[in-house]
mmCIF file of N, CA and C in Angstrom:
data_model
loop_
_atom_site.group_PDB
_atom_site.id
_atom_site.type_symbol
_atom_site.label_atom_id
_atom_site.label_comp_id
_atom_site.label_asym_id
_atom_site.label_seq_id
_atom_site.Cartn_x
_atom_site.Cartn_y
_atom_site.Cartn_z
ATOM 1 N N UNK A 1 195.273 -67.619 -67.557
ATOM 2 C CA UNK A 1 194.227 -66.926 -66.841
ATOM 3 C C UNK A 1 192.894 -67.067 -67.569
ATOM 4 N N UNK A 2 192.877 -66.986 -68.946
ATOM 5 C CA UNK A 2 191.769 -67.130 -69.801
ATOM 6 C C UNK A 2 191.152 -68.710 -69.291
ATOM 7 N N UNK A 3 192.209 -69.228 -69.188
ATOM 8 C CA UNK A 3 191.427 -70.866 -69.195
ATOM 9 C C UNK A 3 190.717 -71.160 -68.363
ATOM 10 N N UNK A 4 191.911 -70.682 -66.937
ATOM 11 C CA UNK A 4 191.038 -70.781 -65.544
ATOM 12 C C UNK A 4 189.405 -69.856 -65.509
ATOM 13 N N UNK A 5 189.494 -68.424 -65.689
ATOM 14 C CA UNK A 5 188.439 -68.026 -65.619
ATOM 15 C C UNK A 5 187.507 -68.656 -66.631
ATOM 16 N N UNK A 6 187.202 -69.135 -67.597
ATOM 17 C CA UNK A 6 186.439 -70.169 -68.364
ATOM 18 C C UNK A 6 186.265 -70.955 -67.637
ATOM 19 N N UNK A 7 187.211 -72.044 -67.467
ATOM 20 C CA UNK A 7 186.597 -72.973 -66.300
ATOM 21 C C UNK A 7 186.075 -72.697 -65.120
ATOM 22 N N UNK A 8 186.124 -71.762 -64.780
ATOM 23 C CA UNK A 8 185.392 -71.667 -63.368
ATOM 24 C C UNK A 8 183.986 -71.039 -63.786
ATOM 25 N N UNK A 9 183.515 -70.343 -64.797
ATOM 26 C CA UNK A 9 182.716 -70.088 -65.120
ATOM 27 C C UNK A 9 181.742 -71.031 -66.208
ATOM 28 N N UNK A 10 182.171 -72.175 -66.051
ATOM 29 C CA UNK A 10 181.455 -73.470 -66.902
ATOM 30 C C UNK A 10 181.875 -73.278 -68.046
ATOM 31 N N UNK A 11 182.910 -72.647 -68.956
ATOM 32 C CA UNK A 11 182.817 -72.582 -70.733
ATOM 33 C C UNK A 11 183.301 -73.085 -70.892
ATOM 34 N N UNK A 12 183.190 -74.506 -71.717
ATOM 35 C CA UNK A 12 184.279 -75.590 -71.990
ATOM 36 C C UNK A 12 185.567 -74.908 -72.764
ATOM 37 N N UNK A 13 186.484 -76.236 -72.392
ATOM 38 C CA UNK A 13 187.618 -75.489 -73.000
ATOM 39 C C UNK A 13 187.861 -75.099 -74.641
ATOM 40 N N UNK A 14 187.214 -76.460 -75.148
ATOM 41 C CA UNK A 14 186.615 -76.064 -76.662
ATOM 42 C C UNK A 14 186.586 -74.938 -76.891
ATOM 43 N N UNK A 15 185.316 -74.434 -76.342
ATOM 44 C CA UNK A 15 184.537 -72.965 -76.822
ATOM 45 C C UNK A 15 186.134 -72.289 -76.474
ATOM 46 N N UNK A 16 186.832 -71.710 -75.740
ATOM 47 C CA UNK A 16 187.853 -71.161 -75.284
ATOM 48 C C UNK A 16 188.711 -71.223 -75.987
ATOM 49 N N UNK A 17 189.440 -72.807 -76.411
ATOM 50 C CA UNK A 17 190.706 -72.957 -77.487
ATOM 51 C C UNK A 17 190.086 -72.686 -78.679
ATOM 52 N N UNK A 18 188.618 -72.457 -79.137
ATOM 53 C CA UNK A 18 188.085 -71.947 -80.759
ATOM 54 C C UNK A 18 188.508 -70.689 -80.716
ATOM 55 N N UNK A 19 188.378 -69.843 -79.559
ATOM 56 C CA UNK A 19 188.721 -68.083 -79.737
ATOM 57 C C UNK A 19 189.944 -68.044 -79.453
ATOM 58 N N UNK A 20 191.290 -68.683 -79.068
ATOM 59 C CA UNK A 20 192.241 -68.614 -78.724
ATOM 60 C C UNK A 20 192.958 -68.068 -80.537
ATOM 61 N N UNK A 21 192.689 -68.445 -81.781
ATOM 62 C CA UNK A 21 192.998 -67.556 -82.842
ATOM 63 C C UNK A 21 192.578 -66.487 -83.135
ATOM 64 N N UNK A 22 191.864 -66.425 -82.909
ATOM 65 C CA UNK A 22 191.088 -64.560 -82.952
ATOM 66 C C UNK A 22 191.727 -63.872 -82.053
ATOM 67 N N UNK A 23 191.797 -64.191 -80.695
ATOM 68 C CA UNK A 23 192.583 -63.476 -79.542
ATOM 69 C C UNK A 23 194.163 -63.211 -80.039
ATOM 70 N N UNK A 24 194.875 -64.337 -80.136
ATOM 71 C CA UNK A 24 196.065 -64.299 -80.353
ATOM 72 C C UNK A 24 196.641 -63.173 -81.988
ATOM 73 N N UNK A 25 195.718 -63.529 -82.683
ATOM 74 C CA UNK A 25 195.450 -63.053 -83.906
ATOM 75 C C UNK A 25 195.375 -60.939 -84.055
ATOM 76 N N UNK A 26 195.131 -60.857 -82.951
ATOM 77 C CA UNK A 26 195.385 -59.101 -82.870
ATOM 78 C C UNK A 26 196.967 -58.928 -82.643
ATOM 79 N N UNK A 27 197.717 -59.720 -81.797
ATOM 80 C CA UNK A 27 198.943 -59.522 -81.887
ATOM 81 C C UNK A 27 199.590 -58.636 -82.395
ATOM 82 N N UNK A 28 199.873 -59.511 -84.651
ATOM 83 C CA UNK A 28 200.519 -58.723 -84.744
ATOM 84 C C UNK A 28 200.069 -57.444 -85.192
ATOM 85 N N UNK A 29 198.859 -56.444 -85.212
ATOM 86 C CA UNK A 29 198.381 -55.552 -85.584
ATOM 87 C C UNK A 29 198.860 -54.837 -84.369
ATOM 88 N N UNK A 30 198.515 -55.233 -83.216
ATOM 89 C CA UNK A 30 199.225 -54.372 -81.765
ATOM 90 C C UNK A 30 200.389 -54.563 -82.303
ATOM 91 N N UNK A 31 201.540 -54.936 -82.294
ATOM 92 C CA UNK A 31 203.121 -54.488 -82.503
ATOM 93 C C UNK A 31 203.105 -53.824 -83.470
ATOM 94 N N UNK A 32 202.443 -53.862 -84.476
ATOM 95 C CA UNK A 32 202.670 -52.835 -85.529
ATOM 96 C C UNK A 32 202.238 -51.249 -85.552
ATOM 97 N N UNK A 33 201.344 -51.037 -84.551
ATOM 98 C CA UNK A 33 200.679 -49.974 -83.854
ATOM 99 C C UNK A 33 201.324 -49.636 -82.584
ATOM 100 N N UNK A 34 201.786 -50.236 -82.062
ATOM 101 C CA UNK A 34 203.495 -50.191 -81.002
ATOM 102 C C UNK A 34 204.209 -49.220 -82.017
ATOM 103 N N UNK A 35 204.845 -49.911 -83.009
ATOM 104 C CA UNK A 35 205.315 -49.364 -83.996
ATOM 105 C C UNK A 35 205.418 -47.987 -84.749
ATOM 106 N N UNK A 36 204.021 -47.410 -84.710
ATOM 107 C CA UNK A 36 203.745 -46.867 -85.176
ATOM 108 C C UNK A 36 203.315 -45.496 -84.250
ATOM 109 N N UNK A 37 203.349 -45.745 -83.164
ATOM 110 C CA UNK A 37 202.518 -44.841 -82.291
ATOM 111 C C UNK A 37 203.918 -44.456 -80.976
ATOM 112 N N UNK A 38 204.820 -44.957 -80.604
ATOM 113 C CA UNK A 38 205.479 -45.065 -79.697
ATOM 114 C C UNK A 38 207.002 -44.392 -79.681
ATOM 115 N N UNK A 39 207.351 -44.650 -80.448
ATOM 116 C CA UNK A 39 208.309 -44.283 -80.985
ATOM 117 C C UNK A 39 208.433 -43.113 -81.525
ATOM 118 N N UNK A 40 207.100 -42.354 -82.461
ATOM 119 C CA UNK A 40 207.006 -41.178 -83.079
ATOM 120 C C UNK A 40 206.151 -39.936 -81.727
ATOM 121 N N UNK A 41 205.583 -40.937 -80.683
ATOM 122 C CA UNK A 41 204.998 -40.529 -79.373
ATOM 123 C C UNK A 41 203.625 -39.673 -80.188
ATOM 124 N N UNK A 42 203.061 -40.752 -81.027
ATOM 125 C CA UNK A 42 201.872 -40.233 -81.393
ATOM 126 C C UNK A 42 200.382 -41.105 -81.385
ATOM 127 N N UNK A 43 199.977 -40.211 -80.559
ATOM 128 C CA UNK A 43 199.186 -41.209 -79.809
ATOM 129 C C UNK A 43 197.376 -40.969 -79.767
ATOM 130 N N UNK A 44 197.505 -39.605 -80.703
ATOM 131 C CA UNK A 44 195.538 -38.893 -80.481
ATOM 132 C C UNK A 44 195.052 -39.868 -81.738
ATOM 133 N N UNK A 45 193.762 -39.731 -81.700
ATOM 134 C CA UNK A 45 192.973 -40.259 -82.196
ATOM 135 C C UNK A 45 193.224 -41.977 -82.910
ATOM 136 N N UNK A 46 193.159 -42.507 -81.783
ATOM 137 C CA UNK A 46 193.469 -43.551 -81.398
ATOM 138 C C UNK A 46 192.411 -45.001 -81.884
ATOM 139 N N UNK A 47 191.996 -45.861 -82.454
ATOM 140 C CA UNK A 47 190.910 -47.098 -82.952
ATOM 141 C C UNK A 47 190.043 -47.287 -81.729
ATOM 142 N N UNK A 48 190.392 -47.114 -80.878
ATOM 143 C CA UNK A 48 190.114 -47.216 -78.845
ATOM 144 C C UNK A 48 190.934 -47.036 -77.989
ATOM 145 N N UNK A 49 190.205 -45.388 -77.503
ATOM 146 C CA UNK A 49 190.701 -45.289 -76.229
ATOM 147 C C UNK A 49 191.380 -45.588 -75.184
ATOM 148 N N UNK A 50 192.502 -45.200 -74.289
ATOM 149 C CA UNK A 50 192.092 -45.376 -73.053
ATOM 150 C C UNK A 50 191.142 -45.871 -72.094
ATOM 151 N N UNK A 51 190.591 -44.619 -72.253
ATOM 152 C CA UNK A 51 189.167 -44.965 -71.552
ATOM 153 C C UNK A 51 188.474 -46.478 -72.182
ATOM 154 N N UNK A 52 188.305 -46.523 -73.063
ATOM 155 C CA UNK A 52 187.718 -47.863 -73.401
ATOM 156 C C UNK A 52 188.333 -49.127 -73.136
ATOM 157 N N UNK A 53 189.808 -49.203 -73.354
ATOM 158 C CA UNK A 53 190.292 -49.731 -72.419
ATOM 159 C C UNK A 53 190.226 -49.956 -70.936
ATOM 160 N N UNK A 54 190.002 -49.389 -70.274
ATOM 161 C CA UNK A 54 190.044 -49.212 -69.097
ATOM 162 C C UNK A 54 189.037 -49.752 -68.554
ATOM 163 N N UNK A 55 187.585 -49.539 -69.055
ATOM 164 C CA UNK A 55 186.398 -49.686 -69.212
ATOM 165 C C UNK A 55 186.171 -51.249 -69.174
ATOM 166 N N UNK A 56 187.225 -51.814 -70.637
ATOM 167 C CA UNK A 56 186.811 -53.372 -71.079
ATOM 168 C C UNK A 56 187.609 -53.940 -69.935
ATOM 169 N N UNK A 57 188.764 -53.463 -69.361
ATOM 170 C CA UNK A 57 189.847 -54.314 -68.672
ATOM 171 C C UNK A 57 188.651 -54.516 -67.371
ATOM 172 N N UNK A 58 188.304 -53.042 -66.749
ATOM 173 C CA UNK A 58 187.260 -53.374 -65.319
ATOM 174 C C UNK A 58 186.239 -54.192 -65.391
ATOM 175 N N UNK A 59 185.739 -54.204 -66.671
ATOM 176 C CA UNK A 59 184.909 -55.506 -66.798
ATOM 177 C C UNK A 59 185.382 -56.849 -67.111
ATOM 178 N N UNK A 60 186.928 -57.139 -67.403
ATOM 179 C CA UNK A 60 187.677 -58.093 -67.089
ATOM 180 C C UNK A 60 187.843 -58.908 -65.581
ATOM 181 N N UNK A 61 188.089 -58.021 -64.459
ATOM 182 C CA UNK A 61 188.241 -57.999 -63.592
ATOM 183 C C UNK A 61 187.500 -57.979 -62.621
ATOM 184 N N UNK A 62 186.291 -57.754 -62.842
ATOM 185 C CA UNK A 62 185.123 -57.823 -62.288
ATOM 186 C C UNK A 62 184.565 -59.697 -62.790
ATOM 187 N N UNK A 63 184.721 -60.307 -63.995
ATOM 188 C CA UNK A 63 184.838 -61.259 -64.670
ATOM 189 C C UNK A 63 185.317 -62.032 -63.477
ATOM 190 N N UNK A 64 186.596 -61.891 -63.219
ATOM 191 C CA UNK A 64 187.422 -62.644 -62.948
ATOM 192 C C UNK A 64 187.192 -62.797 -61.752
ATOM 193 N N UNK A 65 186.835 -61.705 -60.795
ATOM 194 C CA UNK A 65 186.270 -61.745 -59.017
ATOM 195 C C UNK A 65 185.082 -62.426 -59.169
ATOM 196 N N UNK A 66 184.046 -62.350 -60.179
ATOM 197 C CA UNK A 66 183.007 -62.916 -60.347
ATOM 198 C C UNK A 66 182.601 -64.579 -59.588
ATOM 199 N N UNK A 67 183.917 -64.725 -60.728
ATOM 200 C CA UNK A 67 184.096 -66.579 -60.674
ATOM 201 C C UNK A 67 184.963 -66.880 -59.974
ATOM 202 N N UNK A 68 185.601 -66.325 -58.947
ATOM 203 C CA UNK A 68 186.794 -67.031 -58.362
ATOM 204 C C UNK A 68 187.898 -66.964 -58.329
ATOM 205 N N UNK A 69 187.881 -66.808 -60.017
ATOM 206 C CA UNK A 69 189.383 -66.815 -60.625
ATOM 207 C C UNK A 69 190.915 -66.006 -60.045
ATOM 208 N N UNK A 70 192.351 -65.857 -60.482
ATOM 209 C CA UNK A 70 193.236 -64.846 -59.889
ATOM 210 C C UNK A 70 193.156 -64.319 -60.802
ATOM 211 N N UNK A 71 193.070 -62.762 -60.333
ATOM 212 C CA UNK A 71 193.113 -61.529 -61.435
ATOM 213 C C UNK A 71 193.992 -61.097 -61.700
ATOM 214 N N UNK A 72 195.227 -61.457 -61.195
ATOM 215 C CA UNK A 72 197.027 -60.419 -61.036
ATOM 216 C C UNK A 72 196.475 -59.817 -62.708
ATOM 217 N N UNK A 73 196.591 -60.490 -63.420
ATOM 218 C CA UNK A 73 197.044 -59.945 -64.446
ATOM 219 C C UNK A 73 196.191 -59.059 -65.388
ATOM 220 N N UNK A 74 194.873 -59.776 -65.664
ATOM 221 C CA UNK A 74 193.606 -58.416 -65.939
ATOM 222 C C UNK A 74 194.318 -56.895 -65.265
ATOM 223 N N UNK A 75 194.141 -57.372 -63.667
ATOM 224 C CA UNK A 75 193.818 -56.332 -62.545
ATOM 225 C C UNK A 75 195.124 -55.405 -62.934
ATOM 226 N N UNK A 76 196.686 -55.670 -63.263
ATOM 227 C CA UNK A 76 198.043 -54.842 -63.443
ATOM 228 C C UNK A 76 197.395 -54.024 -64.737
ATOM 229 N N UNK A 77 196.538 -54.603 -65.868
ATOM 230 C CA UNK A 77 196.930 -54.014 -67.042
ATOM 231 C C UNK A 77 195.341 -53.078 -66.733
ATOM 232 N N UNK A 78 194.666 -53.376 -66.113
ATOM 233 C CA UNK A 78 193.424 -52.199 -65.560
ATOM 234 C C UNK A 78 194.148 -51.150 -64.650
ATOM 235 N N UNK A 79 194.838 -51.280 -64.323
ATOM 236 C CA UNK A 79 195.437 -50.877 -63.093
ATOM 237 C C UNK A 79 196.958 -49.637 -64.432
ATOM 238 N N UNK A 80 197.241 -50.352 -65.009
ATOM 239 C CA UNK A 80 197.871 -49.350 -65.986
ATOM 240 C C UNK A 80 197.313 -48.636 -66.236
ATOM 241 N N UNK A 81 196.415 -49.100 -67.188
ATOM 242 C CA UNK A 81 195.344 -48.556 -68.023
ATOM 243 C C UNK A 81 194.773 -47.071 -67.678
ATOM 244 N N UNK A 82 194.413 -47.583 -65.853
ATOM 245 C CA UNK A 82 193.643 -46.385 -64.893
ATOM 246 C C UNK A 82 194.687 -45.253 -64.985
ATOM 247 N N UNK A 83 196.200 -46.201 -64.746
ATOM 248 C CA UNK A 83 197.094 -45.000 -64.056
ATOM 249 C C UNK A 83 197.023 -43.889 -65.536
ATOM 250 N N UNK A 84 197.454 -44.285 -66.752
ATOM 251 C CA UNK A 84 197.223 -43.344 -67.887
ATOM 252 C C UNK A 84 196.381 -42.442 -67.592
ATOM 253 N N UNK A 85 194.852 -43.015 -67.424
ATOM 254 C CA UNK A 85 193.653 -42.166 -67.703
ATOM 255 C C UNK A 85 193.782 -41.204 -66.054
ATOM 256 N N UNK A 86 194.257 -41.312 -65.260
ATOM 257 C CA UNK A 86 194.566 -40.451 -64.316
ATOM 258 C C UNK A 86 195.257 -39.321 -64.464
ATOM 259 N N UNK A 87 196.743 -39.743 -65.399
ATOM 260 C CA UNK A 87 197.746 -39.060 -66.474
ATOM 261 C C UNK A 87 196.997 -38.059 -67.255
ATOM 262 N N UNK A 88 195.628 -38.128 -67.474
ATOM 263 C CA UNK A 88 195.750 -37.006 -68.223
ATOM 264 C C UNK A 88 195.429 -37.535 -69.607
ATOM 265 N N UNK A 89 195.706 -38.889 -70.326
ATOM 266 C CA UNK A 89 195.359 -39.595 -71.426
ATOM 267 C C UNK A 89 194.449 -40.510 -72.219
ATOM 268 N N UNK A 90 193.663 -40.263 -71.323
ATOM 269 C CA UNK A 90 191.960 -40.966 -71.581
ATOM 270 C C UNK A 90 191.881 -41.323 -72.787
ATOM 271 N N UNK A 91 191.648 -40.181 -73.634
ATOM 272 C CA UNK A 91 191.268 -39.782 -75.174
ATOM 273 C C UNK A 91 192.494 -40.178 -75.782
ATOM 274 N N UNK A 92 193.355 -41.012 -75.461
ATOM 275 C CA UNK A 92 194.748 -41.111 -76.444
ATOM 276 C C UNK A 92 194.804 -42.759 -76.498
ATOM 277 N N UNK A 93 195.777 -43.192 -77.026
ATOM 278 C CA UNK A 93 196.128 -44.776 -77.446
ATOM 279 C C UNK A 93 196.479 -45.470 -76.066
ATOM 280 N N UNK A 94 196.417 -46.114 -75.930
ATOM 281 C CA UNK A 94 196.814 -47.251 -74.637
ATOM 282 C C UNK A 94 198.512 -47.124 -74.816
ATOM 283 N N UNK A 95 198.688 -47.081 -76.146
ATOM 284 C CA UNK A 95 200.314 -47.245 -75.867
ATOM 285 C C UNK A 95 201.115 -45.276 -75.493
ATOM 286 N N UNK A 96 200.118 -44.894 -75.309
ATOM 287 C CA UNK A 96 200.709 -43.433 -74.438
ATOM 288 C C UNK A 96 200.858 -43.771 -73.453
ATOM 289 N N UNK A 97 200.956 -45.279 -72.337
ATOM 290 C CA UNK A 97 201.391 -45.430 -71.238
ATOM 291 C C UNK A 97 202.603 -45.694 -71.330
ATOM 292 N N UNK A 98 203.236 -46.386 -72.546
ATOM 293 C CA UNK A 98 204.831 -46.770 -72.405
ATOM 294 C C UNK A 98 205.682 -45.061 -72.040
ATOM 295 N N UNK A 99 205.472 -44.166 -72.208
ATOM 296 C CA UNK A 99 206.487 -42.882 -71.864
ATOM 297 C C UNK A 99 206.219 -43.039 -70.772
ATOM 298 N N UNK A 100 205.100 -42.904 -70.060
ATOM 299 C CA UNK A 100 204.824 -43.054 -68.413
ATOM 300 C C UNK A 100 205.393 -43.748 -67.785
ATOM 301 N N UNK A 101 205.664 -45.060 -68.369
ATOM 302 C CA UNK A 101 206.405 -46.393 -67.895
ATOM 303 C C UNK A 101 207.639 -46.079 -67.642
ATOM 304 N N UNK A 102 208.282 -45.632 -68.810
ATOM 305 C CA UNK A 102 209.669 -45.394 -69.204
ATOM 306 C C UNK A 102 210.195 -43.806 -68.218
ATOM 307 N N UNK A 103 209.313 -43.149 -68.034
ATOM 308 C CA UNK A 103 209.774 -41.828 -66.844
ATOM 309 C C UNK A 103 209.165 -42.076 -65.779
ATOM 310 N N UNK A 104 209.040 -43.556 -65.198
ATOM 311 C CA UNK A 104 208.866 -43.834 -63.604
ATOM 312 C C UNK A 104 207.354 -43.616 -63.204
ATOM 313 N N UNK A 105 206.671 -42.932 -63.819
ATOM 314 C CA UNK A 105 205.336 -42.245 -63.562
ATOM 315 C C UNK A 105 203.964 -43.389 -62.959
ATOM 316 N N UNK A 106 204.040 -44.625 -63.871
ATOM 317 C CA UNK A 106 203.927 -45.100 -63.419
ATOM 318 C C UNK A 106 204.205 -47.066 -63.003
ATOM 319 N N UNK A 107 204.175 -47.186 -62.329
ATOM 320 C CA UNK A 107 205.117 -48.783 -61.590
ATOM 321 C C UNK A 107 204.735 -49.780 -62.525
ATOM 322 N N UNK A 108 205.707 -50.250 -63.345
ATOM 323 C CA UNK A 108 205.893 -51.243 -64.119
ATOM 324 C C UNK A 108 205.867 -52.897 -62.888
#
């Protein structure tokens, strides 16, 4: 999805496969914050929000309608993101959606 929306928006693929280590490169700090946050279901004061999430994903997705591109996948994890901050979890970690997930709340 990254590639296509680049290409449709003129950024060579260069410029694109140069940030593809930085991108990929948060990884493993997210599983370890999975780790750390999910399991113990602790989730306040969080590096970024929900909401900020939510925020960066709609401007993903807006990105992506911009140029053409298919959004399925921005649009599901904005679309999570929202359902949380609807939940009640704005101010908490992004990974306070996995209990939501996991008690049906909301559609995986």
């Amino acid at each position: 999805y990254g590639a296509l929306v680049c290409d449709r928006a003129g950024i060579p693929m260069e410029v694109f496969a140069e940030q593809l280590p930085v991108t990929m490169g948060v990884l493993p700090s997210y599983y370890r914050y999975f780790a750390e946050t999910v399991p113990a279901r602790r989730f306040d004061d969080p590096p970024a929000s929900m909401f900020t999430y939510m925020a960066a994903l709609d401007d993903a997705v807006k990105t992506f309608e911009e140029n053409g591109a298919p959004d399925q996948l921005p649009r599901l994890f904005r679309d999570i993101a929202r359902a949380g901050v609807e939940a009640g979890h704005g101010d908490q970690a992004l990974t306070a959606v996995v209990p939501l997930i996991l008690k049906g709340d909301i559609p995986a």
